[in-house]
Tab-separated table of C-alpha atoms in Angstrom:
chain	number	residue	atom	x	y	z
A	1	UNK	CA	110.181	43.073	-200.172
A	2	UNK	CA	110.190	39.310	-200.565
A	3	UNK	CA	107.138	37.500	-199.267
A	4	UNK	CA	109.264	35.447	-196.870
A	5	UNK	CA	110.546	38.609	-195.126
A	6	UNK	CA	107.010	40.030	-194.863
A	7	UNK	CA	105.861	36.802	-193.231
A	8	UNK	CA	108.727	36.999	-190.718
A	9	UNK	CA	108.227	40.721	-189.928
A	10	UNK	CA	104.471	40.528	-189.512
A	11	UNK	CA	104.451	38.783	-186.073
A	12	UNK	CA	107.157	41.127	-184.803
A	13	UNK	CA	105.179	44.168	-185.921
A	14	UNK	CA	102.000	42.826	-184.332
A	15	UNK	CA	103.861	42.139	-181.108
A	16	UNK	CA	105.210	45.673	-180.949
A	17	UNK	CA	101.760	47.095	-181.629
A	18	UNK	CA	100.227	44.965	-178.865
A	19	UNK	CA	102.921	46.008	-176.391
A	20	UNK	CA	102.325	49.655	-177.246
A	21	UNK	CA	98.595	49.195	-176.835
A	22	UNK	CA	99.002	47.524	-173.413
A	23	UNK	CA	101.376	50.281	-172.295
A	24	UNK	CA	98.907	52.961	-173.385
A	25	UNK	CA	96.049	51.263	-171.522
A	26	UNK	CA	98.204	50.939	-168.395
A	27	UNK	CA	99.089	54.638	-168.453
A	28	UNK	CA	95.479	55.639	-168.993
A	29	UNK	CA	94.378	53.366	-166.163
A	30	UNK	CA	96.988	54.859	-163.831
A	31	UNK	CA	95.775	58.365	-164.615
A	32	UNK	CA	92.101	57.580	-164.273
A	33	UNK	CA	92.255	55.327	-161.206
A	34	UNK	CA	92.421	58.067	-158.518
A	35	UNK	CA	89.376	59.867	-159.934
A	36	UNK	CA	87.452	56.591	-160.138
A	37	UNK	CA	88.132	55.990	-156.424
A	38	UNK	CA	86.309	59.167	-155.358
A	39	UNK	CA	82.676	58.854	-154.193
A	40	UNK	CA	80.026	59.954	-156.652
A	41	UNK	CA	79.627	63.724	-156.537
A	42	UNK	CA	83.159	64.340	-155.192
A	43	UNK	CA	85.931	65.903	-157.218
A	44	UNK	CA	89.285	67.654	-156.679
A	45	UNK	CA	90.045	71.129	-157.947
A	46	UNK	CA	92.324	74.067	-157.335
A	47	UNK	CA	90.959	77.361	-156.008
A	48	UNK	CA	93.107	80.417	-155.434
A	49	UNK	CA	96.204	78.268	-155.470
A	50	UNK	CA	94.813	75.899	-152.806
A	51	UNK	CA	94.048	72.247	-153.437
A	52	UNK	CA	90.343	71.760	-152.865
A	53	UNK	CA	88.198	68.658	-152.557
A	54	UNK	CA	84.433	69.156	-152.924
A	55	UNK	CA	81.745	66.689	-151.842
A	56	UNK	CA	78.832	69.113	-151.480
A	57	UNK	CA	75.364	67.588	-151.977
A	58	UNK	CA	76.893	64.167	-152.628
A	59	UNK	CA	74.417	62.250	-150.408
A	60	UNK	CA	77.249	61.076	-148.156
A	61	UNK	CA	76.439	59.222	-144.926
A	62	UNK	CA	80.031	59.065	-143.666
A	63	UNK	CA	83.359	60.828	-144.072
A	64	UNK	CA	84.687	59.651	-147.461
A	65	UNK	CA	87.948	57.796	-147.750
A	66	UNK	CA	90.703	58.348	-150.307
A	67	UNK	CA	90.628	62.133	-149.901
A	68	UNK	CA	93.971	63.401	-151.295
A	69	UNK	CA	96.251	63.947	-148.299
A	70	UNK	CA	97.531	67.255	-149.688
A	71	UNK	CA	94.028	68.785	-149.602
A	72	UNK	CA	93.878	72.342	-148.220
A	73	UNK	CA	90.113	72.952	-148.381
A	74	UNK	CA	87.522	70.214	-147.802
A	75	UNK	CA	83.809	70.757	-148.451
A	76	UNK	CA	81.505	68.065	-147.028
A	77	UNK	CA	78.485	70.349	-146.621
A	78	UNK	CA	74.853	69.500	-147.404
A	79	UNK	CA	75.068	65.731	-146.869
A	80	UNK	CA	73.593	63.262	-144.356
A	81	UNK	CA	76.676	62.568	-142.225
A	82	UNK	CA	75.370	61.612	-138.721
A	83	UNK	CA	78.531	61.720	-136.590
A	84	UNK	CA	82.273	62.367	-136.645
A	85	UNK	CA	84.353	59.379	-135.503
A	86	UNK	CA	87.733	59.446	-133.823
A	87	UNK	CA	90.616	60.311	-136.180
A	88	UNK	CA	88.198	61.175	-138.988
A	89	UNK	CA	90.708	63.562	-140.603
A	90	UNK	CA	94.045	62.243	-139.382
A	91	UNK	CA	95.388	61.756	-142.950
A	92	UNK	CA	94.874	65.414	-143.891
A	93	UNK	CA	97.779	67.228	-142.225
A	94	UNK	CA	97.642	70.242	-144.599
A	95	UNK	CA	93.935	70.990	-144.173
A	96	UNK	CA	93.179	74.692	-143.699
A	97	UNK	CA	89.387	74.836	-144.089
A	98	UNK	CA	86.765	72.207	-143.245
A	99	UNK	CA	83.084	72.730	-144.056
A	100	UNK	CA	80.688	70.254	-142.400
A	101	UNK	CA	77.637	72.495	-142.369
A	102	UNK	CA	74.092	71.355	-143.232
A	103	UNK	CA	74.553	67.712	-142.266
A	104	UNK	CA	72.886	65.505	-139.642
A	105	UNK	CA	75.826	65.491	-137.210
A	106	UNK	CA	74.561	64.764	-133.700
A	107	UNK	CA	77.747	63.383	-132.138
A	108	UNK	CA	81.415	64.351	-132.266
A	109	UNK	CA	83.750	61.803	-130.720
A	110	UNK	CA	86.778	62.904	-128.737
A	111	UNK	CA	89.757	63.031	-131.090
A	112	UNK	CA	87.669	63.567	-134.230
A	113	UNK	CA	89.856	66.538	-135.221
A	114	UNK	CA	93.122	65.101	-133.998
A	115	UNK	CA	95.989	65.973	-136.324
A	116	UNK	CA	94.413	69.250	-137.513
A	117	UNK	CA	95.556	71.508	-134.682
A	118	UNK	CA	98.626	72.860	-136.468
A	119	UNK	CA	97.088	74.174	-139.697
A	120	UNK	CA	93.279	74.230	-139.562
A	121	UNK	CA	91.964	77.785	-139.233
A	122	UNK	CA	88.275	77.393	-140.187
A	123	UNK	CA	85.750	74.757	-139.055
A	124	UNK	CA	82.061	75.057	-139.956
A	125	UNK	CA	79.638	72.850	-137.985
A	126	UNK	CA	76.601	75.065	-138.414
A	127	UNK	CA	73.124	73.740	-139.228
A	128	UNK	CA	73.571	70.257	-137.801
A	129	UNK	CA	71.897	68.357	-134.931
A	130	UNK	CA	74.358	69.027	-132.145
A	131	UNK	CA	72.757	69.076	-128.698
A	132	UNK	CA	75.761	68.575	-126.426
A	133	UNK	CA	79.468	68.146	-127.208
A	134	UNK	CA	82.401	67.736	-124.831
A	135	UNK	CA	85.086	70.403	-125.002
A	136	UNK	CA	87.618	67.563	-125.306
A	137	UNK	CA	86.430	66.994	-128.888
A	138	UNK	CA	88.062	70.333	-129.804
A	139	UNK	CA	91.189	69.868	-127.701
A	140	UNK	CA	94.162	71.971	-128.911
A	141	UNK	CA	92.184	73.144	-131.948
A	142	UNK	CA	93.032	76.735	-132.908
A	143	UNK	CA	90.518	77.060	-135.744
A	144	UNK	CA	87.653	79.538	-135.705
A	145	UNK	CA	84.540	77.414	-135.201
A	146	UNK	CA	80.985	78.043	-136.378
A	147	UNK	CA	78.494	76.287	-134.052
A	148	UNK	CA	75.360	78.228	-134.994
A	149	UNK	CA	71.938	76.806	-135.880
A	150	UNK	CA	72.137	73.642	-133.795
A	151	UNK	CA	69.526	72.463	-131.221
A	152	UNK	CA	71.788	73.146	-128.231
A	153	UNK	CA	71.069	72.134	-124.642
A	154	UNK	CA	72.163	75.139	-122.616
A	155	UNK	CA	74.053	73.807	-119.611
A	156	UNK	CA	77.519	73.728	-118.040
A	157	UNK	CA	78.859	71.461	-120.796
A	158	UNK	CA	78.006	73.980	-123.516
A	159	UNK	CA	79.423	76.788	-121.385
A	160	UNK	CA	82.744	74.929	-121.094
A	161	UNK	CA	82.759	74.256	-124.853
A	162	UNK	CA	82.162	77.898	-125.753
A	163	UNK	CA	85.020	78.954	-123.476
A	164	UNK	CA	87.356	76.335	-124.996
A	165	UNK	CA	86.959	77.294	-128.683
A	166	UNK	CA	87.335	80.475	-130.712
A	167	UNK	CA	84.010	81.261	-132.339
A	168	UNK	CA	83.870	82.386	-135.967
A	169	UNK	CA	82.992	86.037	-136.499
A	170	UNK	CA	79.257	86.834	-136.373
A	171	UNK	CA	78.359	83.236	-135.442
A	172	UNK	CA	77.839	83.606	-131.686
A	173	UNK	CA	74.315	85.002	-132.089
A	174	UNK	CA	73.277	81.791	-133.837
A	175	UNK	CA	74.064	79.624	-130.784
A	176	UNK	CA	70.573	79.543	-129.300
A	177	UNK	CA	69.130	77.535	-126.399
A	178	UNK	CA	66.817	74.897	-127.847
A	179	UNK	CA	66.418	73.308	-124.404
A	180	UNK	CA	67.423	74.214	-120.856
A	181	UNK	CA	66.707	73.333	-117.232
A	182	UNK	CA	65.201	76.810	-116.926
A	183	UNK	CA	62.362	77.418	-119.370
A	184	UNK	CA	62.994	81.162	-119.599
A	185	UNK	CA	66.320	80.483	-121.364
A	186	UNK	CA	64.751	78.644	-124.309
A	187	UNK	CA	64.945	80.627	-127.544
A	188	UNK	CA	67.613	83.007	-126.263
A	189	UNK	CA	71.176	83.383	-127.521
A	190	UNK	CA	73.478	81.414	-125.241
A	191	UNK	CA	76.012	84.229	-124.803
A	192	UNK	CA	73.168	86.468	-123.665
A	193	UNK	CA	72.053	83.859	-121.124
A	194	UNK	CA	75.482	83.220	-119.594
A	195	UNK	CA	75.952	86.944	-119.116
A	196	UNK	CA	73.506	86.557	-116.212
A	197	UNK	CA	73.735	82.843	-115.382
A	198	UNK	CA	76.781	80.739	-114.578
A	199	UNK	CA	75.590	77.231	-115.451
A	200	UNK	CA	78.713	75.571	-114.070
A	201	UNK	CA	78.416	77.377	-110.718
A	202	UNK	CA	74.745	76.367	-110.458
A	203	UNK	CA	75.693	72.788	-111.316
A	204	UNK	CA	78.426	72.787	-108.648
A	205	UNK	CA	76.027	74.070	-106.010
A	206	UNK	CA	73.436	71.448	-106.956
A	207	UNK	CA	76.084	68.713	-106.811
A	208	UNK	CA	77.323	69.919	-103.407
A	209	UNK	CA	73.785	69.955	-102.004
A	210	UNK	CA	73.095	66.469	-103.364
A	211	UNK	CA	76.341	65.219	-101.787
A	212	UNK	CA	75.449	66.760	-98.429
A	213	UNK	CA	71.966	65.222	-98.519
A	214	UNK	CA	73.457	61.815	-99.357
A	215	UNK	CA	76.024	62.065	-96.557
A	216	UNK	CA	73.347	63.152	-94.086
A	217	UNK	CA	71.178	60.207	-95.130
A	218	UNK	CA	74.002	57.719	-94.525
A	219	UNK	CA	74.847	59.367	-91.211
A	220	UNK	CA	71.203	59.160	-90.093
A	221	UNK	CA	71.094	55.457	-91.044
A	222	UNK	CA	74.233	54.716	-88.994
A	223	UNK	CA	72.902	56.603	-85.946
A	224	UNK	CA	69.547	54.846	-86.247
A	225	UNK	CA	71.247	51.450	-86.361
A	226	UNK	CA	73.411	52.251	-83.312
A	227	UNK	CA	70.378	53.426	-81.343
A	228	UNK	CA	68.470	50.279	-82.317
A	229	UNK	CA	71.463	48.082	-81.395
A	230	UNK	CA	71.892	49.696	-77.956
A	231	UNK	CA	68.173	49.529	-77.166
A	232	UNK	CA	67.980	45.894	-78.276
A	233	UNK	CA	70.911	44.965	-75.998
A	234	UNK	CA	69.354	46.869	-73.124
A	235	UNK	CA	66.083	44.986	-73.630
A	236	UNK	CA	67.877	41.634	-73.732
A	237	UNK	CA	69.817	42.511	-70.552
A	238	UNK	CA	66.621	43.553	-68.750
A	239	UNK	CA	64.871	40.330	-69.684
A	240	UNK	CA	67.841	38.289	-68.520
A	241	UNK	CA	67.881	40.073	-65.149
A	242	UNK	CA	64.163	39.478	-64.699
A	243	UNK	CA	64.679	35.830	-65.527
A	244	UNK	CA	67.461	35.546	-62.950
A	245	UNK	CA	65.295	37.192	-60.283
A	246	UNK	CA	62.516	34.694	-60.934
A	247	UNK	CA	64.767	31.698	-60.217
A	248	UNK	CA	65.222	30.088	-56.731
A	249	UNK	CA	68.208	31.364	-54.768
A	250	UNK	CA	70.567	28.423	-55.382
A	251	UNK	CA	69.729	28.106	-59.021
A	252	UNK	CA	70.014	31.862	-59.413
A	253	UNK	CA	73.501	31.839	-57.891
A	254	UNK	CA	74.462	28.961	-60.180
A	255	UNK	CA	73.120	30.850	-63.228
A	256	UNK	CA	74.936	34.006	-62.147
A	257	UNK	CA	78.182	32.038	-61.673
A	258	UNK	CA	77.710	30.432	-65.080
A	259	UNK	CA	77.060	33.792	-66.627
A	260	UNK	CA	80.174	35.279	-64.975
A	261	UNK	CA	82.293	32.311	-66.123
A	262	UNK	CA	80.998	32.673	-69.634
A	263	UNK	CA	81.767	36.372	-69.612
A	264	UNK	CA	85.291	35.747	-68.257
């Protein structure tokens, strides 16, 4: 091939090679970008035909973002997550199993599981720091819930929560009273305690008594004020009559007339 043609073809060849190289790098970057977005220690996989996302022992302190929205099983166990915010899993409409066990969860906001009611069938919150959670946090949730091994306060709120959710098999014995208004309940399984004690009924009675005491106190204050007011007026009237009696006859009549005119 003549040298002139080689000189002309060389830039074209180099340009094509550079374009190919840039295209290859772009494709590789597109493939690797989703994996690079995952937190350290988190990775997707497929188990038994279900899309799984594992973040076990990943030292997480919050619910990670960028979880694939077609995830069926999510493992966030053995981290340091302290609470579950509102709408924490709203972008995971196909989630079937959620493992949040062995974290530091002490608070679950209302609406934390919103969007999971249709498909979620397993929720593990065992071995956390839950003391008291409103039943509204699990509103419309049909999943079987594991609430064992938490430092529960045994009261009406926990009783309402237990009645609102479906407990996972063999997990009820692990819901133990860590604290209670009655010391004899501490260390006992909650289901065993509520077999003999209705916390909500006791709470209602206590509230009713407190309301009655408050109403009686206000009533007593009103009566006391009325009695004081009447006695004070009677004392003022008596003093005025004594004053009138002490005046001379003409002046007394004038004072009485003035008093009558003022009254009229």
